[in-house]
PDB file of C-alpha atoms in Angstrom:
ATOM      1  CA  MET A   1     299.699 172.131 181.897  1.00 59.00           C
ATOM      2  CA  ASN A   2     300.073 175.907 182.005  1.00 59.00           C
ATOM      3  CA  ILE A   3     302.831 176.766 184.495  1.00 59.00           C
ATOM      4  CA  PHE A   4     301.816 180.410 184.504  1.00 56.00           C
ATOM      5  CA  LYS A   5     298.510 179.700 186.327  1.00 52.00           C
ATOM      6  CA  PRO A   6     298.187 180.315 190.077  1.00 42.00           C
ATOM      7  CA  CYS A   7     299.570 177.750 192.441  1.00 44.00           C
ATOM      8  CA  ARG A   8     298.731 177.966 196.138  1.00 42.00           C
ATOM      9  CA  GLN A   9     302.074 176.711 197.398  1.00 43.00           C
ATOM     10  CA  LEU A  10     303.784 179.481 195.422  1.00 49.00           C
ATOM     11  CA  THR A  11     301.705 182.340 196.883  1.00 47.00           C
ATOM     12  CA  GLN A  12     304.419 183.740 199.129  1.00 49.00           C
ATOM     13  CA  ARG A  13     307.130 183.462 196.488  1.00 55.00           C
ATOM     14  CA  LEU A  14     304.945 185.090 193.847  1.00 48.00           C
ATOM     15  CA  LEU A  15     304.333 188.020 196.176  1.00 46.00           C
ATOM     16  CA  ILE A  16     308.072 188.387 196.695  1.00 42.00           C
ATOM     17  CA  ALA A  17     308.657 188.240 192.942  1.00 42.00           C
ATOM     18  CA  SER A  18     305.954 190.808 192.214  1.00 40.00           C
ATOM     19  CA  ALA A  19     307.243 193.133 194.940  1.00 37.00           C
ATOM     20  CA  ALA A  20     310.770 192.908 193.555  1.00 34.00           C
ATOM     21  CA  LEU A  21     309.456 193.857 190.141  1.00 34.00           C
ATOM     22  CA  ALA A  22     307.159 196.595 191.544  1.00 30.00           C
ATOM     23  CA  LEU A  23     304.183 194.868 189.974  1.00 29.00           C
ATOM     24  CA  ALA A  24     300.595 195.315 191.044  1.00 27.00           C
ATOM     25  CA  GLY A  25     298.181 192.440 191.569  1.00 29.00           C
ATOM     26  CA  CYS A  26     297.390 189.840 194.201  1.00 29.00           C
ATOM     27  CA  ALA A  27     298.772 186.384 194.822  1.00 29.00           C
ATOM     28  CA  SER A  28     295.682 184.726 193.416  1.00 29.00           C
ATOM     29  CA  ALA A  29     296.071 186.373 190.008  1.00 31.00           C
ATOM     30  CA  PRO A  30     297.384 184.344 187.068  1.00 35.00           C
ATOM     31  CA  TRP A  31     301.103 184.522 186.387  1.00 38.00           C
ATOM     32  CA  GLY A  32     300.424 186.490 183.229  1.00 41.00           C
ATOM     33  CA  ASP A  33     298.486 189.124 185.185  1.00 39.00           C
ATOM     34  CA  LEU A  34     301.369 189.538 187.611  1.00 36.00           C
ATOM     35  CA  PHE A  35     303.662 190.288 184.705  1.00 41.00           C
ATOM     36  CA  THR A  36     301.401 192.829 183.012  1.00 40.00           C
ATOM     37  CA  SER A  37     299.175 194.346 185.690  1.00 39.00           C
ATOM     38  CA  SER A  38     301.146 197.587 186.065  1.00 36.00           C
ATOM     39  CA  PRO A  39     301.599 199.792 182.982  1.00 37.00           C
ATOM     40  CA  ASP A  40     304.417 201.707 184.701  1.00 38.00           C
ATOM     41  CA  VAL A  41     306.645 198.752 185.576  1.00 38.00           C
ATOM     42  CA  ARG A  42     310.209 198.851 184.347  1.00 45.00           C
ATOM     43  CA  PRO A  43     312.637 195.946 184.559  1.00 45.00           C
ATOM     44  CA  PRO A  44     315.239 196.365 187.302  1.00 46.00           C
ATOM     45  CA  ALA A  45     318.584 197.806 186.312  1.00 49.00           C
ATOM     46  CA  LEU A  46     321.032 195.031 185.493  1.00 44.00           C
ATOM     47  CA  GLU A  47     324.632 195.178 186.608  1.00 52.00           C
ATOM     48  CA  ALA A  48     325.989 193.994 183.283  1.00 54.00           C
ATOM     49  CA  PRO A  49     328.070 195.310 180.379  1.00 60.00           C
ATOM     50  CA  ALA A  50     326.306 197.401 177.773  1.00 66.00           C
ATOM     51  CA  PRO A  51     324.453 195.258 175.211  1.00 70.00           C
ATOM     52  CA  VAL A  52     326.334 194.452 172.048  1.00 74.00           C
ATOM     53  CA  ALA A  53     324.916 195.416 168.673  1.00 80.00           C
ATOM     54  CA  ALA A  54     322.611 193.209 166.653  1.00 77.00           C
ATOM     55  CA  GLY A  55     324.554 190.458 164.944  1.00 81.00           C
ATOM     56  CA  PHE A  56     327.140 190.247 167.740  1.00 84.00           C
ATOM     57  CA  TYR A  57     327.440 188.321 171.013  1.00 86.00           C
ATOM     58  CA  ARG A  58     329.576 188.802 174.111  1.00 84.00           C
ATOM     59  CA  VAL A  59     331.132 185.536 175.353  1.00 86.00           C
ATOM     60  CA  ASN A  60     330.046 184.316 178.805  1.00 83.00           C
ATOM     61  CA  PRO A  61     331.807 181.830 181.115  1.00 82.00           C
ATOM     62  CA  GLY A  62     331.557 178.286 179.776  1.00 80.00           C
ATOM     63  CA  ASP A  63     330.900 179.351 176.177  1.00 83.00           C
ATOM     64  CA  THR A  64     332.547 177.617 173.244  1.00 87.00           C
ATOM     65  CA  LEU A  65     332.641 178.689 169.618  1.00 87.00           C
ATOM     66  CA  ALA A  66     330.428 175.750 168.655  1.00 86.00           C
ATOM     67  CA  GLY A  67     327.986 176.452 171.480  1.00 84.00           C
ATOM     68  CA  VAL A  68     327.630 180.117 170.577  1.00 86.00           C
ATOM     69  CA  ALA A  69     327.069 179.205 166.935  1.00 84.00           C
ATOM     70  CA  ALA A  70     324.370 176.683 167.861  1.00 82.00           C
ATOM     71  CA  ALA A  71     322.589 179.210 170.088  1.00 79.00           C
ATOM     72  CA  PHE A  72     322.158 181.503 167.093  1.00 83.00           C
ATOM     73  CA  GLY A  73     321.252 178.713 164.681  1.00 80.00           C
ATOM     74  CA  ARG A  74     324.584 178.969 162.875  1.00 83.00           C
ATOM     75  CA  ASP A  75     327.247 176.516 161.818  1.00 86.00           C
ATOM     76  CA  SER A  76     330.443 176.870 163.869  1.00 86.00           C
ATOM     77  CA  ALA A  77     332.532 177.103 160.694  1.00 90.00           C
ATOM     78  CA  GLN A  78     330.451 180.114 159.605  1.00 88.00           C
ATOM     79  CA  VAL A  79     330.986 181.930 162.888  1.00 90.00           C
ATOM     80  CA  ALA A  80     334.698 181.126 162.833  1.00 91.00           C
ATOM     81  CA  ARG A  81     334.977 182.502 159.297  1.00 91.00           C
ATOM     82  CA  TRP A  82     333.076 185.708 160.111  1.00 89.00           C
ATOM     83  CA  ASN A  83     335.480 186.341 162.998  1.00 91.00           C
ATOM     84  CA  ARG A  84     338.618 185.163 161.149  1.00 88.00           C
ATOM     85  CA  LEU A  85     339.230 182.462 163.761  1.00 90.00           C
ATOM     86  CA  PRO A  86     340.266 178.804 163.593  1.00 88.00           C
ATOM     87  CA  ASN A  87     337.316 176.394 163.892  1.00 84.00           C
ATOM     88  CA  ASP A  88     338.563 175.126 167.269  1.00 83.00           C
ATOM     89  CA  TYR A  89     339.461 178.556 168.662  1.00 87.00           C
ATOM     90  CA  PRO A  90     339.023 178.742 172.501  1.00 86.00           C
ATOM     91  CA  VAL A  91     336.929 181.893 172.925  1.00 87.00           C
ATOM     92  CA  SER A  92     337.520 184.140 175.941  1.00 86.00           C
ATOM     93  CA  VAL A  93     335.019 185.588 178.417  1.00 84.00           C
ATOM     94  CA  GLY A  94     334.073 189.105 177.324  1.00 84.00           C
ATOM     95  CA  GLN A  95     335.136 188.548 173.724  1.00 88.00           C
ATOM     96  CA  VAL A  96     332.653 189.906 171.169  1.00 89.00           C
ATOM     97  CA  LEU A  97     331.837 187.582 168.288  1.00 89.00           C
ATOM     98  CA  ARG A  98     330.003 188.265 165.062  1.00 89.00           C
ATOM     99  CA  VAL A  99     327.131 185.767 164.874  1.00 84.00           C
ATOM    100  CA  ALA A 100     325.476 187.031 161.688  1.00 84.00           C
ATOM    101  CA  PRO A 101     326.943 187.830 158.282  1.00 84.00           C
ATOM    102  CA  ASP A 102     328.204 191.351 157.689  1.00 80.00           C
ATOM    103  CA  PRO A 103     325.610 193.042 155.419  1.00 76.00           C
ATOM    104  CA  SER A 104     328.328 195.169 153.815  1.00 71.00           C
ATOM    105  CA  ALA A 105     330.138 192.024 152.710  1.00 62.00           C
ATOM    106  CA  VAL A 106     327.071 191.038 150.682  1.00 52.00           C
ATOM    107  CA  SER A 107     325.621 194.308 149.453  1.00 47.00           C
ATOM    108  CA  GLY A 108     328.578 196.713 149.620  1.00 46.00           C
ATOM    109  CA  PRO A 109     330.066 198.470 146.570  1.00 48.00           C
ATOM    110  CA  VAL A 110     332.414 196.600 144.261  1.00 46.00           C
ATOM    111  CA  GLN A 111     336.035 197.198 145.222  1.00 49.00           C
ATOM    112  CA  THR A 112     338.185 198.438 142.351  1.00 47.00           C
ATOM    113  CA  GLY A 113     341.534 199.059 144.018  1.00 48.00           C
ATOM    114  CA  ALA A 114     343.902 196.743 145.817  1.00 46.00           C
ATOM    115  CA  PRO A 115     342.298 194.941 148.747  1.00 45.00           C
ATOM    116  CA  GLU A 116     342.872 196.611 152.092  1.00 46.00           C
ATOM    117  CA  SER A 117     345.011 194.572 154.460  1.00 41.00           C
ATOM    118  CA  ARG A 118     343.308 193.689 157.723  1.00 45.00           C
ATOM    119  CA  VAL A 119     344.639 192.398 160.998  1.00 41.00           C
ATOM    120  CA  ALA A 120     342.832 189.297 162.260  1.00 42.00           C
ATOM    121  CA  THR A 121     341.409 189.714 165.730  1.00 42.00           C
ATOM    122  CA  GLY A 122     339.158 187.745 168.058  1.00 46.00           C
ATOM    123  CA  ASN A 123     337.201 190.802 169.209  1.00 45.00           C
ATOM    124  CA  VAL A 124     335.227 192.141 166.268  1.00 42.00           C
ATOM    125  CA  ALA A 125     333.703 195.613 166.582  1.00 39.00           C
ATOM    126  CA  PRO A 126     330.818 196.557 164.273  1.00 40.00           C
ATOM    127  CA  ALA A 127     331.484 199.249 161.694  1.00 36.00           C
ATOM    128  CA  ALA A 128     327.968 200.616 162.159  1.00 35.00           C
ATOM    129  CA  ALA A 129     326.101 199.526 165.246  1.00 35.00           C
ATOM    130  CA  PRO A 130     322.573 198.253 164.518  1.00 36.00           C
ATOM    131  CA  SER A 131     319.805 199.245 166.897  1.00 36.00           C
ATOM    132  CA  GLN A 132     319.744 196.295 169.297  1.00 42.00           C
ATOM    133  CA  GLN A 133     321.083 192.836 170.034  1.00 47.00           C
ATOM    134  CA  THR A 134     319.399 189.633 168.871  1.00 59.00           C
ATOM    135  CA  ARG A 135     316.198 189.353 170.943  1.00 86.00           C
ATOM    136  CA  PHE A 136     316.363 185.665 171.898  1.00 94.00           C
ATOM    137  CA  ILE A 137     318.886 182.866 171.440  1.00 94.00           C
ATOM    138  CA  TRP A 138     318.523 179.106 171.790  1.00 95.00           C
ATOM    139  CA  PRO A 139     318.854 178.053 175.458  1.00 96.00           C
ATOM    140  CA  ALA A 140     320.273 174.657 174.451  1.00 95.00           C
ATOM    141  CA  SER A 141     321.905 173.386 171.275  1.00 91.00           C
ATOM    142  CA  GLY A 142     320.132 170.047 170.795  1.00 92.00           C
ATOM    143  CA  PRO A 143     317.291 169.177 168.417  1.00 92.00           C
ATOM    144  CA  VAL A 144     313.664 170.013 169.150  1.00 92.00           C
ATOM    145  CA  THR A 145     311.838 166.736 169.783  1.00 90.00           C
ATOM    146  CA  SER A 146     308.456 168.112 170.848  1.00 86.00           C
ATOM    147  CA  ASN A 147     306.948 171.140 169.164  1.00 85.00           C
ATOM    148  CA  ALA A 148     304.521 173.660 170.646  1.00 78.00           C
ATOM    149  CA  GLY A 149     300.984 172.323 170.959  1.00 71.00           C
ATOM    150  CA  ASP A 150     297.623 173.949 170.388  1.00 61.00           C
ATOM    151  CA  GLY A 151     296.709 174.213 174.091  1.00 63.00           C
ATOM    152  CA  GLN A 152     297.527 176.828 176.701  1.00 65.00           C
ATOM    153  CA  SER A 153     301.118 175.622 176.962  1.00 73.00           C
ATOM    154  CA  LYS A 154     303.347 176.234 173.954  1.00 86.00           C
ATOM    155  CA  ALA A 155     306.383 174.507 175.454  1.00 91.00           C
ATOM    156  CA  ILE A 156     308.970 172.852 173.262  1.00 94.00           C
ATOM    157  CA  HIS A 157     311.342 170.074 174.304  1.00 94.00           C
ATOM    158  CA  ILE A 158     315.015 170.401 173.363  1.00 95.00           C
ATOM    159  CA  ASN A 159     317.059 167.215 173.658  1.00 94.00           C
ATOM    160  CA  GLY A 160     320.550 167.195 175.110  1.00 93.00           C
ATOM    161  CA  THR A 161     322.907 165.471 177.507  1.00 92.00           C
ATOM    162  CA  ALA A 162     322.937 165.277 181.289  1.00 92.00           C
ATOM    163  CA  GLY A 163     324.755 168.268 182.748  1.00 92.00           C
ATOM    164  CA  GLU A 164     324.563 170.294 179.535  1.00 94.00           C
ATOM    165  CA  THR A 165     324.505 174.046 180.169  1.00 95.00           C
ATOM    166  CA  ILE A 166     321.164 175.824 179.819  1.00 96.00           C
ATOM    167  CA  ARG A 167     321.503 179.508 178.937  1.00 96.00           C
ATOM    168  CA  ALA A 168     319.244 182.523 179.340  1.00 96.00           C
ATOM    169  CA  ALA A 169     317.533 183.220 176.028  1.00 96.00           C
ATOM    170  CA  SER A 170     317.736 186.956 176.694  1.00 94.00           C
ATOM    171  CA  THR A 171     318.794 189.427 179.374  1.00 94.00           C
ATOM    172  CA  GLY A 172     316.439 189.736 182.340  1.00 94.00           C
ATOM    173  CA  ARG A 173     315.746 189.018 186.002  1.00 94.00           C
ATOM    174  CA  VAL A 174     315.091 185.623 187.637  1.00 95.00           C
ATOM    175  CA  ILE A 175     311.643 185.755 189.254  1.00 93.00           C
ATOM    176  CA  TYR A 176     311.364 182.066 190.125  1.00 95.00           C
ATOM    177  CA  ALA A 177     313.889 179.307 190.777  1.00 94.00           C
ATOM    178  CA  GLY A 178     312.629 176.144 192.438  1.00 94.00           C
ATOM    179  CA  SER A 179     310.850 172.813 192.149  1.00 91.00           C
ATOM    180  CA  GLU A 180     307.323 173.354 193.493  1.00 89.00           C
ATOM    181  CA  ILE A 181     305.720 172.649 190.110  1.00 86.00           C
ATOM    182  CA  LYS A 182     306.314 168.911 189.864  1.00 84.00           C
ATOM    183  CA  ALA A 183     305.674 168.527 186.138  1.00 85.00           C
ATOM    184  CA  TYR A 184     308.591 170.877 185.441  1.00 90.00           C
ATOM    185  CA  GLY A 185     311.081 169.640 188.033  1.00 91.00           C
ATOM    186  CA  LEU A 186     313.771 172.201 188.759  1.00 93.00           C
ATOM    187  CA  LEU A 187     312.492 175.298 187.013  1.00 95.00           C
ATOM    188  CA  VAL A 188     313.815 178.793 186.255  1.00 96.00           C
ATOM    189  CA  ILE A 189     311.572 181.646 185.106  1.00 96.00           C
ATOM    190  CA  VAL A 190     313.122 184.848 183.753  1.00 96.00           C
ATOM    191  CA  LYS A 191     311.298 188.131 183.163  1.00 94.00           C
ATOM    192  CA  HIS A 192     312.910 190.051 180.306  1.00 94.00           C
ATOM    193  CA  ASP A 193     310.813 193.228 180.078  1.00 90.00           C
ATOM    194  CA  LYS A 194     307.185 194.358 180.189  1.00 88.00           C
ATOM    195  CA  ARG A 195     306.251 191.788 177.553  1.00 90.00           C
ATOM    196  CA  PHE A 196     308.373 188.656 177.610  1.00 94.00           C
ATOM    197  CA  VAL A 197     308.884 185.907 180.179  1.00 95.00           C
ATOM    198  CA  SER A 198     310.760 182.647 179.540  1.00 96.00           C
ATOM    199  CA  ALA A 199     310.736 179.380 181.496  1.00 96.00           C
ATOM    200  CA  TYR A 200     313.304 176.564 181.609  1.00 97.00           C
ATOM    201  CA  GLY A 201     312.237 173.263 183.189  1.00 95.00           C
ATOM    202  CA  ASN A 202     313.376 169.682 183.747  1.00 94.00           C
ATOM    203  CA  ASN A 203     316.831 170.601 185.029  1.00 95.00           C
ATOM    204  CA  ALA A 204     319.331 168.695 187.145  1.00 94.00           C
ATOM    205  CA  LYS A 205     320.789 171.775 188.823  1.00 94.00           C
ATOM    206  CA  LEU A 206     319.974 175.472 189.056  1.00 96.00           C
ATOM    207  CA  LEU A 207     322.829 177.966 188.715  1.00 96.00           C
ATOM    208  CA  VAL A 208     320.831 181.092 189.601  1.00 95.00           C
ATOM    209  CA  LYS A 209     318.456 182.177 192.348  1.00 93.00           C
ATOM    210  CA  GLU A 210     315.417 184.427 192.510  1.00 93.00           C
ATOM    211  CA  GLY A 211     316.318 188.080 192.071  1.00 92.00           C
ATOM    212  CA  ASP A 212     319.483 187.423 190.061  1.00 93.00           C
ATOM    213  CA  ALA A 213     320.112 189.589 187.020  1.00 93.00           C
ATOM    214  CA  VAL A 214     321.110 187.447 184.053  1.00 94.00           C
ATOM    215  CA  LYS A 215     322.640 188.297 180.712  1.00 93.00           C
ATOM    216  CA  GLN A 216     321.728 186.758 177.392  1.00 93.00           C
ATOM    217  CA  GLY A 217     323.668 183.511 177.050  1.00 93.00           C
ATOM    218  CA  GLN A 218     324.530 183.287 180.752  1.00 94.00           C
ATOM    219  CA  PRO A 219     324.419 179.746 182.230  1.00 95.00           C
ATOM    220  CA  ILE A 220     321.324 179.435 184.436  1.00 97.00           C
ATOM    221  CA  ALA A 221     320.898 175.666 184.854  1.00 96.00           C
ATOM    222  CA  GLU A 222     322.181 172.214 183.941  1.00 96.00           C
ATOM    223  CA  MET A 223     320.037 169.829 181.930  1.00 95.00           C
ATOM    224  CA  GLY A 224     318.762 166.491 183.133  1.00 89.00           C
ATOM    225  CA  ALA A 225     316.059 165.612 185.647  1.00 75.00           C
ATOM    226  CA  ALA A 226     316.954 162.876 188.142  1.00 67.00           C
ATOM    227  CA  ASP A 227     316.760 159.328 186.753  1.00 73.00           C
ATOM    228  CA  ASP A 228     315.859 160.578 183.266  1.00 75.00           C
ATOM    229  CA  PRO A 229     317.704 158.426 180.675  1.00 83.00           C
ATOM    230  CA  HIS A 230     316.874 160.906 177.902  1.00 88.00           C
ATOM    231  CA  PRO A 231     317.569 164.441 179.177  1.00 93.00           C
ATOM    232  CA  TYR A 232     315.715 167.343 177.616  1.00 95.00           C
ATOM    233  CA  LEU A 233     314.858 170.955 178.374  1.00 96.00           C
ATOM    234  CA  ILE A 234     311.272 172.181 178.668  1.00 95.00           C
ATOM    235  CA  PHE A 235     311.336 175.699 177.226  1.00 96.00           C
ATOM    236  CA  GLU A 236     308.382 178.092 177.280  1.00 95.00           C
ATOM    237  CA  LEU A 237     307.929 181.706 176.240  1.00 94.00           C
ATOM    238  CA  ARG A 238     305.156 184.183 177.024  1.00 92.00           C
ATOM    239  CA  ASP A 239     304.339 187.506 175.418  1.00 92.00           C
ATOM    240  CA  GLY A 240     302.319 189.208 178.148  1.00 88.00           C
ATOM    241  CA  THR A 241     299.603 186.764 179.212  1.00 84.00           C
ATOM    242  CA  LYS A 242     299.759 184.844 175.940  1.00 88.00           C
ATOM    243  CA  ALA A 243     301.769 181.652 175.539  1.00 90.00           C
ATOM    244  CA  VAL A 244     303.663 181.734 172.233  1.00 92.00           C
ATOM    245  CA  ASP A 245     305.642 179.232 170.185  1.00 93.00           C
ATOM    246  CA  PRO A 246     309.302 179.900 171.104  1.00 94.00           C
ATOM    247  CA  GLN A 247     310.491 178.782 167.674  1.00 92.00           C
ATOM    248  CA  ASN A 248     308.833 181.824 166.121  1.00 92.00           C
ATOM    249  CA  TYR A 249     311.147 184.046 168.189  1.00 93.00           C
ATOM    250  CA  LEU A 250     314.404 182.072 168.023  1.00 93.00           C
ATOM    251  CA  PRO A 251     317.045 182.266 165.271  1.00 91.00           C
ATOM    252  CA  LYS A 252     316.494 179.860 162.399  1.00 87.00           C
ATOM    253  CA  ARG A 253     318.963 177.022 162.629  1.00 81.00           C
ATOM    254  CA  SER A 254     321.337 176.123 159.819  1.00 70.00           C
ATOM    255  CA  GLY A 255     320.467 173.011 157.866  1.00 58.00           C
TER     256      GLY A 255
END
């Protein structure tokens, strides 16, 4: 099933979503057309802290060191080492963590003098800020049990536990939050910019509503459809009107 096709019972809500995003198009147009019909559309301003540099992540409520590491496809011990933290360190909301190795530590000049003493700190600031933050992160930390198919839908299934936090793969605006599409249960759809839209289905509880601005890594739902003994997340990604394999856009996982 392609969840981005028109659905009569969603007509009114799609119109509201398109109006909020200043998008052109009618209610009978495909979802993809709604997202790309206006060349002048700009995503709404988000009331959020300035983005952190590439290779870094700002901690959100509910985050753990292990969870952040998993979202970026890293081992928690790696992330702890890069930030000079104990493996079980309780990270704080707003703290900035390095989630990728420091390039200067690998390719920098050979040090000839005595090593410079450094003070360990939880908040690591980049020496030279790269151009932008990591584009997408994993919305859940479990294994992928169903890969993208060859049809119109490129959804992947990510296994987990009931009540597990589902996080926004990137900063954006919630344009749908509901359960009208039965095959996806409780569903959240986030528009990130002119190009990308992500969808998160099969949830037990939604933590956001339509129109909410969300930050990358922010909790948006809890995993686990009712009466499902094996909870999993349905995760989809679109680039314009084209469904794409999310794994091609997510960080490669360790191991």
